[in-house]
Coordinates of C-alpha atoms and ligand atoms in Angstrom, one line a residue:
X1 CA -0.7 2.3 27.0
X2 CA 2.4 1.9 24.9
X3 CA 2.4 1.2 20.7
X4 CA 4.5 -1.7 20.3
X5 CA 7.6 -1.4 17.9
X6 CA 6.0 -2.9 15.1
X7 CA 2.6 -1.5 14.0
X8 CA 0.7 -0.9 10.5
X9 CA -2.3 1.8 10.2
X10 CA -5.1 -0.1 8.1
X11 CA -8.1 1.1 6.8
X12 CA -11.5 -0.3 6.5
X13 CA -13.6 2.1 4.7
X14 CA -16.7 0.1 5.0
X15 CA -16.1 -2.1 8.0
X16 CA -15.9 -5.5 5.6
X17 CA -12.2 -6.2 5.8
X18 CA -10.9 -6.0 9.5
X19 CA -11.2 -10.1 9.4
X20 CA -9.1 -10.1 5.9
X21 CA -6.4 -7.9 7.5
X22 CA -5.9 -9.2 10.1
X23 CA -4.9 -12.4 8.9
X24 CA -2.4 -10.6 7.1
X25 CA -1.1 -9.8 10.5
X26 CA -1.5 -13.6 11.8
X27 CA 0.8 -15.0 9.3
X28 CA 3.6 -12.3 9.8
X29 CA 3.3 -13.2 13.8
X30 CA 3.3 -16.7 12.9
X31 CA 6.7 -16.3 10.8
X32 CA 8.0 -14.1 13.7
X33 CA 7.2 -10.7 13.6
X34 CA 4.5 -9.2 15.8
X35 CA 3.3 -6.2 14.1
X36 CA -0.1 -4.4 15.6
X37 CA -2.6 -3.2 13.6
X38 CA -4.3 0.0 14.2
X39 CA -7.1 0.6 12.1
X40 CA -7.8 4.1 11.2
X41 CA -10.2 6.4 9.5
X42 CA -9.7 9.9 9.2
X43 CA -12.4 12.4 9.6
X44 CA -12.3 13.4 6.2
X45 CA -13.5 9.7 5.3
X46 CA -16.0 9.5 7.9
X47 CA -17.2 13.0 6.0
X48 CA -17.2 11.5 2.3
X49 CA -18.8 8.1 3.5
X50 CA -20.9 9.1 6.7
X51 CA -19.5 6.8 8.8
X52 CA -19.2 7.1 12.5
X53 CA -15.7 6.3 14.6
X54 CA -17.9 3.9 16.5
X55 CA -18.3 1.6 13.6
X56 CA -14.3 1.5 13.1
X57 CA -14.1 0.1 16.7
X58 CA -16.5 -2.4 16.3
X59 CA -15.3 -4.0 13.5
X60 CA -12.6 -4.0 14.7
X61 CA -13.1 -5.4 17.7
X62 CA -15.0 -8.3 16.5
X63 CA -12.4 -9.4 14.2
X64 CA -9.8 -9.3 16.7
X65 CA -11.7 -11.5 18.6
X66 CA -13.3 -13.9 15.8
X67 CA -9.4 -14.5 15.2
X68 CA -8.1 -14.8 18.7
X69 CA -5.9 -12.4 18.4
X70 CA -3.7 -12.4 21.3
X71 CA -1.4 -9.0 21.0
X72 CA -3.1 -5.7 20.9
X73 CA -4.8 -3.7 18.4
X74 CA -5.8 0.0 18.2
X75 CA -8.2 2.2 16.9
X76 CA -6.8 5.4 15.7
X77 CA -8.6 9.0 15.6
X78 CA -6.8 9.6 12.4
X79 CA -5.6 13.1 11.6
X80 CA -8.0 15.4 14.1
X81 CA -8.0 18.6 15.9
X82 CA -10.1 20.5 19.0
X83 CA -12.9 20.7 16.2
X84 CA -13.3 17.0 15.8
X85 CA -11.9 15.1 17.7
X86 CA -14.8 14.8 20.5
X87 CA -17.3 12.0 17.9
X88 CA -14.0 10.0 18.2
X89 CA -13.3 10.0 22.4
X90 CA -14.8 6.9 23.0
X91 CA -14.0 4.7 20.1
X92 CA -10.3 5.3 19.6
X93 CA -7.3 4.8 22.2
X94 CA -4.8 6.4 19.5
X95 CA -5.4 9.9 18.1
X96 CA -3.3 11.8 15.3
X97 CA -3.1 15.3 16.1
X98 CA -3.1 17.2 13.0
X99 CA -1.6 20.4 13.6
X100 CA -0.6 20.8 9.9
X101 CA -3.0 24.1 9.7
X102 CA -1.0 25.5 12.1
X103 CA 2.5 25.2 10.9
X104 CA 3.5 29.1 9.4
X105 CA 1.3 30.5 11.4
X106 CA 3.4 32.5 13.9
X107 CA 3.2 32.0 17.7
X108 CA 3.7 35.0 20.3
X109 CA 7.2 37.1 19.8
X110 CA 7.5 36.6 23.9
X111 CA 7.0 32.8 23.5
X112 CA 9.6 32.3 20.7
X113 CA 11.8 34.1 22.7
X114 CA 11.2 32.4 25.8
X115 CA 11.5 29.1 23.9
X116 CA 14.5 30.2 22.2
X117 CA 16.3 31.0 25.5
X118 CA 15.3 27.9 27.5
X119 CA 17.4 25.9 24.6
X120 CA 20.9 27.9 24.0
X121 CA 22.4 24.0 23.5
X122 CA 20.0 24.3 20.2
X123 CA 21.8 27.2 19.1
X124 CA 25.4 26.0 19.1
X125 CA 27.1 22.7 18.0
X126 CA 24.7 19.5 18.3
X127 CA 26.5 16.1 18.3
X128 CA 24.3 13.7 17.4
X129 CA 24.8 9.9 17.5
X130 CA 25.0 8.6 14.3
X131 CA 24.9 11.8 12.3
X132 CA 27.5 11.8 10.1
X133 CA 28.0 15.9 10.8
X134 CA 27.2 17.9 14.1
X135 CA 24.4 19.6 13.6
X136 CA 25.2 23.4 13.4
X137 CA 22.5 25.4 15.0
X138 CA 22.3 29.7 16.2
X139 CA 20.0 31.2 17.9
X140 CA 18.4 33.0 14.3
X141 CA 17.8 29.2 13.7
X142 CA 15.9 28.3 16.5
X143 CA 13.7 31.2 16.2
X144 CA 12.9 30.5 12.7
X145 CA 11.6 27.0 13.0
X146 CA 10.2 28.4 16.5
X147 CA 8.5 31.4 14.4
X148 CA 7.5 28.2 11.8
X149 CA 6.7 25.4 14.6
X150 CA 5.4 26.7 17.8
X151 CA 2.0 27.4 16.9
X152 CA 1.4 24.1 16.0
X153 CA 3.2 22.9 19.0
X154 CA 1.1 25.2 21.1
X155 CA -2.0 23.7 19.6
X156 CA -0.9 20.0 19.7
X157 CA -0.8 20.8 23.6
X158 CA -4.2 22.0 23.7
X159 CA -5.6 18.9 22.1
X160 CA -3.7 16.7 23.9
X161 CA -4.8 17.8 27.5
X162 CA -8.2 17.7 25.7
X163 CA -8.5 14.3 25.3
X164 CA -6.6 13.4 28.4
X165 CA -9.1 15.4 30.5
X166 CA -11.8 13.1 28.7
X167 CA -9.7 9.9 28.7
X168 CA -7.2 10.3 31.5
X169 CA -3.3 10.4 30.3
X170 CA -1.8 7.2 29.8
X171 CA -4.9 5.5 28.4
X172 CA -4.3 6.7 25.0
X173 CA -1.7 7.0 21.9
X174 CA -0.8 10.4 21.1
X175 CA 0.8 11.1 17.6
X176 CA 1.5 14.5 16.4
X177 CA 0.9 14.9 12.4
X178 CA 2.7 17.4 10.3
X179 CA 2.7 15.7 6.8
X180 CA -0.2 17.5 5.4
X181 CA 1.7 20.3 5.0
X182 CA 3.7 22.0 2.0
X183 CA 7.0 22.0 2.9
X184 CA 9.1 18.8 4.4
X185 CA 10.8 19.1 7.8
X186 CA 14.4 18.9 7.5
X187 CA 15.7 16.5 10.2
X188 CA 17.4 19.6 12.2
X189 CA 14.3 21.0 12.0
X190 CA 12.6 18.0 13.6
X191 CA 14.8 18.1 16.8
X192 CA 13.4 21.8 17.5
X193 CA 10.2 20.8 17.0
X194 CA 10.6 17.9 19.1
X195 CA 12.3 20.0 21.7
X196 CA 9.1 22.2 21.5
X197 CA 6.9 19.2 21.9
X198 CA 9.0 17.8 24.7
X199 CA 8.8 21.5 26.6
X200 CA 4.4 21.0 25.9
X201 CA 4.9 18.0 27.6
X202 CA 3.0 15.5 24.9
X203 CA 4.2 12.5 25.6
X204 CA 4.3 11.4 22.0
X205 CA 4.7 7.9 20.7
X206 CA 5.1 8.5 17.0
X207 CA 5.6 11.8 15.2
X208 CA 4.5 11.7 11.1
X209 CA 6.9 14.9 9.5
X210 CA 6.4 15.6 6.0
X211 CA 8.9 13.7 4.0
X212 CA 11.2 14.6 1.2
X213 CA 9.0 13.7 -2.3
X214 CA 6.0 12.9 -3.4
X215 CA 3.5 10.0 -1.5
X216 CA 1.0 10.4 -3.7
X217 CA -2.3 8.1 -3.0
X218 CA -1.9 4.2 -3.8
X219 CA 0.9 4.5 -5.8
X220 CA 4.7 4.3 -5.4
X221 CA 6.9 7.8 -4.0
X222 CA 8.2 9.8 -6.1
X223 CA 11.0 11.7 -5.5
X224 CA 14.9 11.6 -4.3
X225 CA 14.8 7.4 -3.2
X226 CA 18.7 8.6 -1.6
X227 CA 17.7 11.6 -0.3
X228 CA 14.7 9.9 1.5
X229 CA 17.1 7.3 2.8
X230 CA 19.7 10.0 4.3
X231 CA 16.6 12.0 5.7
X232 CA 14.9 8.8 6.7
X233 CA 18.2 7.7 9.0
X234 CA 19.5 11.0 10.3
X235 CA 15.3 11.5 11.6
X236 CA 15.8 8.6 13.7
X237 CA 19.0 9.7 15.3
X238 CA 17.6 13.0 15.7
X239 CA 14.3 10.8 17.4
X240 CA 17.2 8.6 19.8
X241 CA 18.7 11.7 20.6
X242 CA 15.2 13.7 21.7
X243 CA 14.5 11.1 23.7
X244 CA 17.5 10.7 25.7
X245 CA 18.0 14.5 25.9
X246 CA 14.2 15.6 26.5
X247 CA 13.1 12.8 28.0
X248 CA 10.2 11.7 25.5
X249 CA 8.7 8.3 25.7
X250 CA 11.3 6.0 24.8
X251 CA 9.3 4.0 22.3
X252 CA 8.7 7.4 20.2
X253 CA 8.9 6.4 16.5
X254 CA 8.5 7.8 12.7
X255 CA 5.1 7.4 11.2
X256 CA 5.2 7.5 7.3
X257 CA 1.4 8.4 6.5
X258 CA 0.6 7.3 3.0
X259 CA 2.9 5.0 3.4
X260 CA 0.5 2.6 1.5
X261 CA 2.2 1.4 -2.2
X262 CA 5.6 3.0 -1.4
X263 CA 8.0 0.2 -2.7
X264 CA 10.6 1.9 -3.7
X265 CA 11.2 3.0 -0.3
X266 CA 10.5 -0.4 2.2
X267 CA 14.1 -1.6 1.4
X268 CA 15.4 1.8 2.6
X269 CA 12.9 1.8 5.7
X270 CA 13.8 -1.9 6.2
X271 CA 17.7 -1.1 6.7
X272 CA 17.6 1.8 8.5
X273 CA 15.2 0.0 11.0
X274 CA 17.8 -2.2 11.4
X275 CA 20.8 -0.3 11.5
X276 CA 18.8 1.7 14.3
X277 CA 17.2 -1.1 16.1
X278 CA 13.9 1.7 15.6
X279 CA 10.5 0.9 15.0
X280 CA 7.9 2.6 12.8
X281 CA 4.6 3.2 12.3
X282 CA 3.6 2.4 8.4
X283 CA -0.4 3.8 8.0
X284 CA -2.2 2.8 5.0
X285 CA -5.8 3.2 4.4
X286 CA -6.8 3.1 0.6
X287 CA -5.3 0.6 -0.8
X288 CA -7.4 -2.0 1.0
X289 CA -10.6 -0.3 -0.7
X290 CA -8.7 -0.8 -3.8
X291 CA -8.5 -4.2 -2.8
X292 CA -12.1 -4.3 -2.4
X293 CA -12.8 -2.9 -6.4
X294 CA -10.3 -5.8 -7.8
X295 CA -11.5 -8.5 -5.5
X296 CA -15.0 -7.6 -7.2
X297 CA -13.8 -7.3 -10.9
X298 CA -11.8 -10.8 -9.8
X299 CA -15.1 -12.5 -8.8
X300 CA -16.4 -11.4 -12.7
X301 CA -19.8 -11.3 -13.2
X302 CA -22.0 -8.5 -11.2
X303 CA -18.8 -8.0 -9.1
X304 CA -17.0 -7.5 -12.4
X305 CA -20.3 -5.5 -13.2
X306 CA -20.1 -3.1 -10.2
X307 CA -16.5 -2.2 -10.3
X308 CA -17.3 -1.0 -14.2
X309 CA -19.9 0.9 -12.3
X310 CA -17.6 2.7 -9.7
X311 CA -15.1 3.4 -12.7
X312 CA -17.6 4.7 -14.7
X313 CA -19.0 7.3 -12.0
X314 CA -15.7 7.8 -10.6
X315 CA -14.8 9.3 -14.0
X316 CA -17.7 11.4 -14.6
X317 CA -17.0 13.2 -11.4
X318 CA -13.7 13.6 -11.0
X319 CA -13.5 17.0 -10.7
X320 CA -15.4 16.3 -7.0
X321 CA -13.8 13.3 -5.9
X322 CA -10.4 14.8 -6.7
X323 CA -10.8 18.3 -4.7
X324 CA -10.3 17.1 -1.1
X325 CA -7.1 14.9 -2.3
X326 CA -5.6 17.3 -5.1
X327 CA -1.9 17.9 -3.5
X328 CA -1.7 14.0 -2.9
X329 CA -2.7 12.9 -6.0
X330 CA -1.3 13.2 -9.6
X331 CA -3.9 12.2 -12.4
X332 CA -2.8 11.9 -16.0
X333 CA -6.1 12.6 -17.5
X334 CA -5.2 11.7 -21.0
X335 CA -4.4 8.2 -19.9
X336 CA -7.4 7.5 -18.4
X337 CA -9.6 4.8 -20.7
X338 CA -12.9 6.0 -21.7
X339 CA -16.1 4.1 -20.0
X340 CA -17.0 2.5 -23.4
X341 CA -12.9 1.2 -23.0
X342 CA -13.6 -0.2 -19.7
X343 CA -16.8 -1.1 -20.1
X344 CA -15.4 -4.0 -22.8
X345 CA -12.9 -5.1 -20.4
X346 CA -12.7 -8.4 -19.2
X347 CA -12.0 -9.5 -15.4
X348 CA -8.3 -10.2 -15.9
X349 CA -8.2 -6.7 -18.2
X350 CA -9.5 -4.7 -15.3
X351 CA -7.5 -6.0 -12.3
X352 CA -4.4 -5.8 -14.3
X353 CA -5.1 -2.4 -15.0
X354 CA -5.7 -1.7 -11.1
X355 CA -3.7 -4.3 -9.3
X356 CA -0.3 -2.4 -8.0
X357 CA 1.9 -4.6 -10.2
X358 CA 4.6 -2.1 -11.8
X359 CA 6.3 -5.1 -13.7
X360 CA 2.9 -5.3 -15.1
X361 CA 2.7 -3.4 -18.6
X362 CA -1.2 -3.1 -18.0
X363 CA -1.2 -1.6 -15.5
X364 CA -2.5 2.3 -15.1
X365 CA -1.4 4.2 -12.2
X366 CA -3.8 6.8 -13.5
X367 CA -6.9 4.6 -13.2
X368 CA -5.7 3.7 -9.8
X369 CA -5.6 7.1 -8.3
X370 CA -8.6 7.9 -9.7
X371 CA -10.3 5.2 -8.1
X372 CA -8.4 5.5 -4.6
X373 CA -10.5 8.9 -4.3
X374 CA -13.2 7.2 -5.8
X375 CA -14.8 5.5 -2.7
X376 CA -17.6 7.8 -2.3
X377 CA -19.1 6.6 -5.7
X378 CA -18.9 3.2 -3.7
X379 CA -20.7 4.7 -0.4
X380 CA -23.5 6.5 -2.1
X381 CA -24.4 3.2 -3.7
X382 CA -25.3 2.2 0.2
X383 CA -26.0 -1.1 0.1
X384 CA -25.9 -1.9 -3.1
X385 CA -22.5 -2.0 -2.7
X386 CA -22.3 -3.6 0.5
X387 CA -24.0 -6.7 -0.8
X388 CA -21.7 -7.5 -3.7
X389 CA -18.9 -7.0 -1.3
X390 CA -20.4 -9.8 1.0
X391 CA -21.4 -11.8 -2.5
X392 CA -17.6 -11.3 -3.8
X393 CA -16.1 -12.2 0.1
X394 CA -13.6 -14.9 -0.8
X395 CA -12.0 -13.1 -3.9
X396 CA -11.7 -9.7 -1.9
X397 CA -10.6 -11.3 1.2
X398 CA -7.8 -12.6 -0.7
X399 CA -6.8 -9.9 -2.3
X400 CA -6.8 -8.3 0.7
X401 CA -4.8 -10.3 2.4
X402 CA -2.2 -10.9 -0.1
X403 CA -2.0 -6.9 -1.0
X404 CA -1.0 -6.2 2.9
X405 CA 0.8 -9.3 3.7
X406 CA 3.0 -9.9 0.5
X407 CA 3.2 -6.2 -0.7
X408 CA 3.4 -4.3 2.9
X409 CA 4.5 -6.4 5.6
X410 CA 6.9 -8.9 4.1
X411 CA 9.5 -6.0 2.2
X412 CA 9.2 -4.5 5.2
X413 CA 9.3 -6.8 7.9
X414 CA 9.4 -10.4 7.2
Ligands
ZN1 ZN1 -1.4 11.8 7.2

């Protein structure tokens, strides 16, 4: 099984929206591009909303087939380890290891050594195509990113042969994850750990380092937009250069996890695609609930009712709903309107205040993040919730749409 070039990581927190993003992906094929969609759902999410992977696949499934959609789709195990990733065997044909627990933690003194004298062409000059320098390496270099790395490596191995003894090699997507970490990986960096990985023997088909900046939830990066690029273009040399000299699978490729909202950086990521001929894997998952929540302030009435609800309980537990997320979000409390504030809104007040329109003077980036992490106000309200989504269908389905198709996909790809 092999990820095409092309592919977007969508999330459908409560299985209503597969149908809406996919047509998102319809009209890019139909102007040219084929971009897959792999719908994903971390374990974290199927945690806050309890949720099982099953339900992901099914939805999934269905709309793929309601639509007649002829190239593939995938089902991604997003971000889990040995400790969870067994609920998600038999739904999911791609799974992000997360090994991001592991990074710092040193591996064996015999094993960094060994590693370290397996790769002596690590140690001296590296020319790379495409980089504008050799990279200089030494030996006290590859044992510190070893000493860093290995662990992680060590433990991306273990899950990997654990799900290809359950699913047999070849019939899956493996991605390793490092982005939920606190440090980024400088690209040098990523060629030893990609050296490591190649010695594991995961055959890897998209790798997610930790990026220069900030990708804070639903909102736009923030951080060095050069310094991203230069990163961004030397990683896929590095990536070209792995590939020929390790022998990875040659359709290994970047994934940019919360890569959701990050406008500043598609028209860098759309040239250096180019430039490379590369592909990439972009994984969003958020911003189609947020879709959802203005798709049911849109619709007005108990849509626009509801939303005031989720705002309203969303702000009077932030504290909780903020904990799991608080190094990828940044909340400017003082800015956030009281409930009485929102409460008097009207339908055009509230989705201009949420709608990811930075020309917009309305709108709040504060309010947005709060109500990215705010989805578990949405899936205690059970079915509540559910039935306003299924009252409000054609206004979220739009929104939907038009947020991945005009927002995402076309300064990206079209
Ligand atoms: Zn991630």
């Amino acid at each position: 099984m092999k990820l095409a070039k092309y592919s977007i990581g969508v999330g459908d927190r409560f299985a209503h929206q597969a149908s809406a993003q996919l047509r998102a992906f319809e009209q890019a094929a139909a102007q040219g591009v084929t971009i897959v969609p792999v719908w994903n759902k971390s374990n974290r999410e199927h945690t806050i909303i309890g949720s099982e992977p099953t339900s992901v696949r099914a939805a999934a499934d269905a709309a793929v087939k309601a639509a007649g959609w002829k190239h593939p789709h995938h089902v991604d195990a997003d971000h889990i380890g040995l400790k969870t990733v067994d609920r998600f065997m038999a739904a999911s044909d791609f799974f992000t290891i997360d090994v991001a627990d592991f990074i710092a933690k040193p591996a064996e003194p015999a094993a960094i050594q060994a590693f370290a004298d397996r790769h002596p062409e690590l140690a001296g000059e590296i020319t790379i195509a495409g980089l504008a320098q050799p990279v200089r390496g030494s030996r006290a270099e590859v044992e510190r990113v070893g000493g860093k790395f290995l662990l992680a490596v060590q433990e991306a191995g273990k899950v990997y042969r654990h799900i290809a003894a359950a699913k047999g090699a070849g019939n899956f997507i493996p991605e390793i994850s490092m982005d939920e970490t606190d440090s980024p990986q400088t690209p040098s960096e990523l060629l030893i750990i990609l050296t490591a990985i190649a010695d594991e023997k995961i055959p890897i088909q998209t790798i997610a380092p930790k990026f220069t900046g900030r990708f804070n939830k639903g909102v736009d990066y923030v951080g060095d937009v050069a310094q991203f690029e230069r990163e961004f273009n030397d990683d896929l040399c590095v990536i070209a250069h792995a590939i020929r000299t390790y022998g990875l699978p040659d359709n290994l490729k970047l994934s940019v996890h919360s890569g959701s909202d990050k406008f500043s950086l598609y028209g860098p990521i759309r040239r250096a695609l180019q430039k490379h001929g590369a592909g990439v894997h972009l994984k969003t998952a958020g911003t189609t609930w947020l879709e959802e929540v203005i798709g049911l302030a849109d619709a007005g009435g108990t849509g626009l009712a509801l939303a005031k609800e989720i705002y309203a309980e969303a702000l009077s537990h932030i504290d909780e709903l903020c904990a799991p997320y608080a190094t990828v979000i940044d909340i400017d409390r003082a800015k956030l309107p009281t409930t009485a504030t929102v409460n008097g809104w009207s339908s055009e007040q509230f989705v201009r205040a949420l709608r990811h329109n930075q020309q917009d003077a309305q709108f709040n980036p504060n309010v947005r993040q709060l109500l990215h992490v705010g989805f578990k106000v949405a899936a205690k309200m059970g079915r509540r919730y559910l039935d306003q989504l299924e009252a409000c269908e054609a206004s979220v389905a739009r929104n939907v749409t038009t947020n991945l198709l005009e927002r995402h996909v076309r300064p990206l790809f079209l």
